[in-house]
Amino acid sequence: RALLYQLWKGNVSSRMLNPRLQKAMKAYLTANKHGVRFRGRRAAARSRAELLCRLRSRARLRTLDGTEAPFSALGWRRLVPAVPLSQLHPRGLRSCAVVMSAGAILNSSLGEEIDSHDAVLRFNSAPTRGYEKDVGNKTTVRIINSQILTNPNHHFIDSSLYKDVILVAWDPAPYSSNLNLWYKKPDYNLFTPYIQHRQRNPNQPFYILHPKFIWQLWDIIQENTKEKIQPNPPSSGFIGILIMMSMCREVHVYEYIPSIRQTELCHYHELYYDAACTLGAYHPLLYEKLLVQRLNTGSQGDLHHKGKVVLPGFRAVRC
Ligand code: C5P
């Protein structure tokens, strides 16, 4: 609980994590499996306005467009959707919701509020059916990691979760963002199912995030954190928040910073308990949350009771 109150105040250190999570964090720092070499500077104490402007100028939403090797030679220019993700709503959506999959959203009765937004973003295999009262039933965008595309248990091809929505997939690439290396050795091979899905469903907007976008987000988190963060990509949650900040005028994020309902239940739709889901082990999740806490323009009451953070979209930011 102490950690929750510190997180609400924006004052947390990894030293407050339980010993198991601290150990896991250190192991990731030592392994540095994506070859991260941070060249920036850490921890200038920036104001909210400065942070927002930096995010807007540095975190440019980018997806594979087929113009770079090796994708250019493989015909990806004609494979990817003709309209880029950043142009799908050229005038910007008004108000958007990002719904985290955390167990803490159970018994929140937030469903109606979530569905009242113009667009709703959800993650991976998080369902709405059976959970409408707490999470709503509208889904506009779904972000999926490469395991969803490759693990047969997720039924990517035929599950209704992945139909009638904008799909955005990602996979951890080397920090160098060398696309040739990544294509040869993705974490999970999302390229083959992507090609197949594009050919079968050419009218569904389906994108793969550019590794440069993902690692730019990582750089920004590290630049604004005093401690050394895990050298692994940010969580889907943070990526989703930044995508919606590029597409919407206002973004309401639910149960990213936990509410008073905080629980070790990892997902609302699964009986599995692990504090790492909320506080991070592989992902620099604790630091992502600190950064988002600093950007919050919503009320303390909404943070504590709804687990809600309100962020301005980049269009609404004056720099
Ligand atoms: O687990 P999954 O990645 O599908 O969940 C989507 C996102 O929701 C995570 O990337 C993380 O940012 C957020 N999350 C969280 N706390 C949890 C579970 C998920 O903050 N307990």
XYZ file of C-alpha atoms and ligand atoms in Angstrom:
340
model
C 0.000 0.000 0.000
C 2.819 2.428 0.879
C 4.093 2.116 -2.674
C 0.644 2.951 -4.060
C 0.494 6.231 -2.092
C 4.015 7.116 -3.224
C 3.057 6.389 -6.842
C 0.036 8.703 -6.549
C 2.398 11.412 -5.309
C 4.938 10.668 -8.028
C 7.662 9.681 -5.628
C 8.766 6.077 -6.098
C 12.044 4.225 -6.356
C 12.754 0.644 -7.413
C 14.130 0.191 -3.872
C 10.518 0.078 -2.711
C 9.788 -3.026 -4.806
C 9.797 -6.459 -3.204
C 13.169 -8.313 -3.295
C 12.034 -10.683 -6.064
C 11.141 -7.827 -8.418
C 14.361 -5.949 -7.576
C 16.363 -9.062 -8.398
C 14.536 -9.552 -11.698
C 15.163 -5.905 -12.597
C 18.895 -6.238 -11.927
C 19.064 -9.392 -14.055
C 17.528 -7.508 -17.012
C 20.002 -4.652 -16.537
C 22.889 -7.121 -16.660
C 21.549 -9.121 -19.616
C 20.766 -6.070 -21.798
C 19.368 -8.429 -24.386
C 18.393 -5.735 -26.896
C 21.817 -4.067 -26.875
C 20.671 -0.740 -25.446
C 23.287 2.025 -25.409
C 21.777 5.144 -23.921
C 23.484 8.265 -25.262
C 21.239 10.897 -23.698
C 21.363 12.494 -20.264
C 19.345 11.414 -17.266
C 16.945 13.185 -14.963
C 16.619 16.832 -15.692
C 13.622 17.848 -13.564
C 11.281 19.132 -16.264
C 7.915 20.783 -15.793
C 4.725 19.175 -17.111
C 4.599 21.598 -20.050
C 8.239 20.951 -20.977
C 7.751 17.209 -20.747
C 4.704 17.356 -23.024
C 6.538 19.380 -25.642
C 9.491 17.011 -25.574
C 7.192 14.047 -25.957
C 5.381 15.694 -28.852
C 8.542 16.528 -30.766
C 10.384 13.254 -30.056
C 7.718 10.557 -29.952
C 6.564 10.700 -33.567
C 4.102 7.908 -34.281
C 5.612 5.718 -36.960
C 4.688 2.360 -38.510
C 6.417 0.217 -41.136
C 5.630 1.778 -44.518
C 7.552 -0.629 -46.714
C 10.021 1.980 -47.996
C 13.060 0.650 -46.090
C 15.137 -2.519 -46.531
C 14.444 -5.361 -46.256
C 10.723 -4.591 -46.558
C 11.028 -2.468 -49.709
C 12.403 -5.398 -51.717
C 9.695 -7.689 -50.342
C 6.812 -5.642 -51.752
C 5.655 -4.222 -48.425
C 4.772 -0.853 -49.923
C 1.724 -2.440 -51.462
C 1.179 -4.731 -48.489
C 0.762 -2.118 -45.749
C -2.462 -0.051 -45.600
C -2.459 2.868 -48.051
C -3.404 5.322 -45.299
C -0.842 5.519 -42.465
C -2.039 5.181 -38.869
C -1.197 8.801 -38.093
C -3.482 9.904 -40.975
C -6.479 7.692 -40.203
C -8.150 10.550 -38.321
C -6.476 13.575 -39.875
C -8.454 16.094 -37.830
C -7.953 14.155 -34.608
C -10.426 12.301 -32.441
C -11.904 14.393 -29.637
C -11.819 12.258 -26.542
C -10.222 8.806 -26.228
C -9.979 6.063 -23.622
C -7.056 3.733 -22.985
C -8.224 0.735 -20.955
C -5.494 -1.182 -19.146
C -6.020 -4.886 -18.529
C -5.222 -4.670 -14.797
C -7.229 -6.720 -12.303
C -7.930 -3.480 -10.415
C -10.552 -2.487 -13.003
C -12.875 -5.230 -11.704
C -15.840 -3.786 -9.753
C -15.048 -0.292 -11.036
C -18.346 0.209 -12.924
C -16.357 2.323 -15.400
C -17.880 0.673 -18.488
C -20.394 3.391 -19.299
C -17.831 6.189 -18.910
C -15.307 4.303 -21.070
C -17.841 3.744 -23.876
C -18.771 7.453 -23.884
C -15.395 8.304 -25.475
C -15.037 8.697 -29.257
C -12.469 5.921 -29.461
C -11.335 3.156 -27.101
C -7.966 1.402 -27.134
C -7.511 -2.073 -25.620
C -4.617 -4.505 -25.322
C -3.773 -7.984 -26.537
C -6.459 -10.550 -25.715
C -8.373 -8.408 -23.185
C -12.080 -9.226 -23.724
C -15.139 -7.044 -23.212
C -17.794 -9.795 -23.269
C -18.826 -10.586 -19.718
C -16.984 -7.545 -18.335
C -19.036 -4.730 -19.932
C -20.043 -3.144 -16.621
C -16.409 -2.539 -15.667
C -14.584 -2.124 -19.003
C -17.312 -1.187 -21.538
C -17.783 -2.854 -24.920
C -16.487 -0.391 -27.505
C -13.120 -1.178 -29.088
C -11.624 1.086 -31.760
C -7.955 0.145 -31.631
C -6.277 -2.996 -30.308
C -2.536 -3.174 -29.692
C -1.157 -6.678 -29.918
C 2.318 -7.983 -29.179
C 3.999 -10.486 -31.478
C 3.065 -13.408 -29.224
C -0.624 -12.850 -29.992
C 0.097 -13.343 -33.692
C 2.279 -16.417 -33.237
C 0.823 -18.365 -30.287
C -2.010 -20.620 -31.560
C -3.766 -20.364 -28.163
C -4.781 -16.810 -29.046
C -6.618 -17.819 -32.265
C -5.515 -14.639 -33.988
C -6.971 -15.745 -37.321
C -10.514 -16.438 -36.174
C -11.140 -14.772 -32.805
C -13.673 -11.921 -32.977
C -11.376 -9.869 -30.674
C -9.212 -9.009 -33.660
C -11.999 -8.208 -36.173
C -13.618 -4.822 -36.927
C -10.880 -2.896 -35.105
C -7.696 -1.057 -36.025
C -4.849 -3.470 -35.244
C -1.386 -2.290 -34.203
C 1.269 -4.978 -33.677
C 4.777 -4.706 -32.253
C 7.805 -6.844 -31.447
C 10.991 -6.021 -29.514
C 13.710 -5.165 -32.061
C 17.395 -4.444 -31.365
C 17.980 -0.977 -29.876
C 19.910 -0.105 -33.049
C 16.584 -0.471 -34.906
C 18.456 -2.343 -37.631
C 15.509 -3.640 -39.656
C 17.556 -6.342 -41.431
C 18.673 -7.829 -38.108
C 15.150 -7.615 -36.745
C 13.608 -9.233 -39.825
C 16.030 -12.155 -39.549
C 15.564 -12.574 -35.816
C 12.367 -11.097 -34.396
C 11.475 -11.979 -30.795
C 8.438 -13.837 -32.215
C 8.012 -14.020 -35.994
C 5.109 -11.647 -36.558
C 6.003 -10.967 -40.188
C 4.565 -14.154 -41.706
C 1.151 -13.929 -39.963
C 1.064 -10.198 -40.770
C 1.524 -10.811 -44.501
C -1.103 -13.541 -44.449
C -3.606 -11.395 -42.563
C -3.069 -8.394 -44.866
C -3.664 -10.556 -47.930
C -6.849 -12.073 -46.496
C -8.217 -8.846 -44.957
C -6.927 -5.985 -47.125
C -9.612 -3.602 -45.866
C -8.784 -3.903 -42.174
C -6.313 -1.236 -40.998
C -3.418 -3.265 -39.580
C 0.014 -1.796 -38.818
C 3.352 -2.835 -37.362
C 5.037 -0.211 -35.181
C 8.450 0.972 -36.313
C 11.180 -0.056 -33.805
C 12.454 3.535 -33.854
C 9.166 4.744 -32.374
C 9.349 2.183 -29.564
C 12.988 2.954 -28.670
C 12.377 6.711 -28.836
C 9.762 6.211 -26.152
C 12.313 4.262 -24.110
C 14.883 7.075 -24.486
C 12.356 9.627 -23.229
C 11.515 7.514 -20.173
C 15.219 7.123 -19.337
C 15.971 10.805 -19.911
C 13.352 11.722 -17.355
C 14.216 9.154 -14.695
C 17.009 9.423 -12.123
C 17.525 5.672 -11.849
C 18.783 3.337 -14.558
C 15.700 1.757 -16.120
C 15.362 -1.765 -17.538
C 16.954 -1.873 -21.033
C 13.785 -3.382 -22.515
C 10.964 -1.837 -24.568
C 8.224 0.043 -22.722
C 5.028 -1.891 -22.003
C 2.150 -2.007 -24.488
C 0.314 0.238 -22.046
C 2.792 3.100 -22.421
C 2.983 2.590 -26.189
C -0.821 2.706 -26.385
C -1.010 5.924 -24.362
C 1.461 7.625 -26.709
C -0.396 6.402 -29.809
C -3.648 7.891 -28.490
C -1.907 11.153 -27.534
C -0.953 11.473 -31.222
C -4.463 10.714 -32.452
C -6.779 12.394 -29.916
C -7.301 15.817 -28.363
C -7.739 14.337 -24.895
C -6.784 10.922 -23.516
C -8.345 9.257 -20.465
C -6.248 6.359 -19.178
C -7.902 3.792 -16.886
C -6.097 1.662 -14.264
C -2.551 2.313 -15.407
C -1.707 4.156 -12.214
C -3.621 1.848 -9.868
C -6.720 3.008 -7.970
C -7.626 2.061 -4.401
C -8.718 -1.271 -5.964
C -5.037 -2.140 -6.570
C -4.518 -5.900 -6.531
C -1.896 -8.440 -7.497
C -4.460 -9.969 -9.890
C -2.568 -9.497 -13.134
C -5.483 -9.197 -15.609
C -9.201 -8.686 -15.046
C -9.924 -11.638 -17.318
C -7.508 -14.214 -15.907
C -6.945 -15.904 -12.530
C -3.252 -15.205 -12.273
C -1.526 -13.208 -9.538
C 1.813 -11.410 -9.942
C 2.869 -7.983 -8.688
C 5.193 -7.693 -11.708
C 2.162 -7.066 -13.964
C 1.462 -3.768 -12.196
C 4.979 -2.762 -11.126
C 7.125 -4.265 -13.868
C 10.026 -6.696 -14.174
C 10.864 -6.957 -17.890
C 9.298 -3.596 -18.844
C 10.375 -0.316 -17.173
C 6.741 -0.123 -16.036
C 7.243 1.639 -12.690
C 9.152 4.447 -14.426
C 6.596 4.693 -17.248
C 3.913 5.178 -14.623
C 5.906 7.855 -12.803
C 6.247 9.777 -16.046
C 2.526 9.480 -16.806
C 1.716 10.561 -13.239
C 3.730 13.745 -13.851
C 1.642 14.475 -16.972
C -1.758 13.996 -15.304
C -4.187 16.909 -15.559
C -7.083 14.994 -13.965
C -8.229 15.234 -10.358
C -6.774 13.342 -7.399
C -10.256 11.950 -6.719
C -10.439 10.396 -10.207
C -6.922 8.989 -9.771
C -7.722 7.331 -6.442
C -11.245 6.095 -7.211
C -11.211 5.455 -10.959
C -7.487 4.862 -11.458
C -7.903 7.558 -14.120
C -5.265 9.867 -15.563
C -6.243 12.607 -18.051
C -3.652 13.705 -20.607
C -3.807 16.334 -23.347
C -3.369 15.069 -26.889
C -0.402 16.508 -28.795
C -2.763 18.606 -30.928
C -3.937 20.403 -27.793
C -0.378 21.171 -26.619
C 1.128 24.628 -27.291
C 4.919 24.568 -27.432
O -0.467 -7.615 -19.930
P -0.750 -6.735 -21.107
O 0.526 -6.184 -21.728
O -1.638 -7.333 -22.129
O -1.533 -5.486 -20.507
C -1.671 -4.290 -21.224
C -1.002 -3.161 -20.484
O -1.728 -2.815 -19.310
C 0.391 -3.511 -19.971
O 1.342 -3.368 -21.013
C 0.580 -2.525 -18.835
O 1.022 -1.285 -19.318
C -0.844 -2.378 -18.293
N -1.076 -3.212 -17.096
C -0.880 -2.669 -15.841
N -1.115 -3.408 -14.716
C -1.542 -4.674 -14.811
C -1.744 -5.262 -16.080
C -1.508 -4.498 -17.211
O -0.485 -1.499 -15.728
N -1.798 -5.375 -13.696
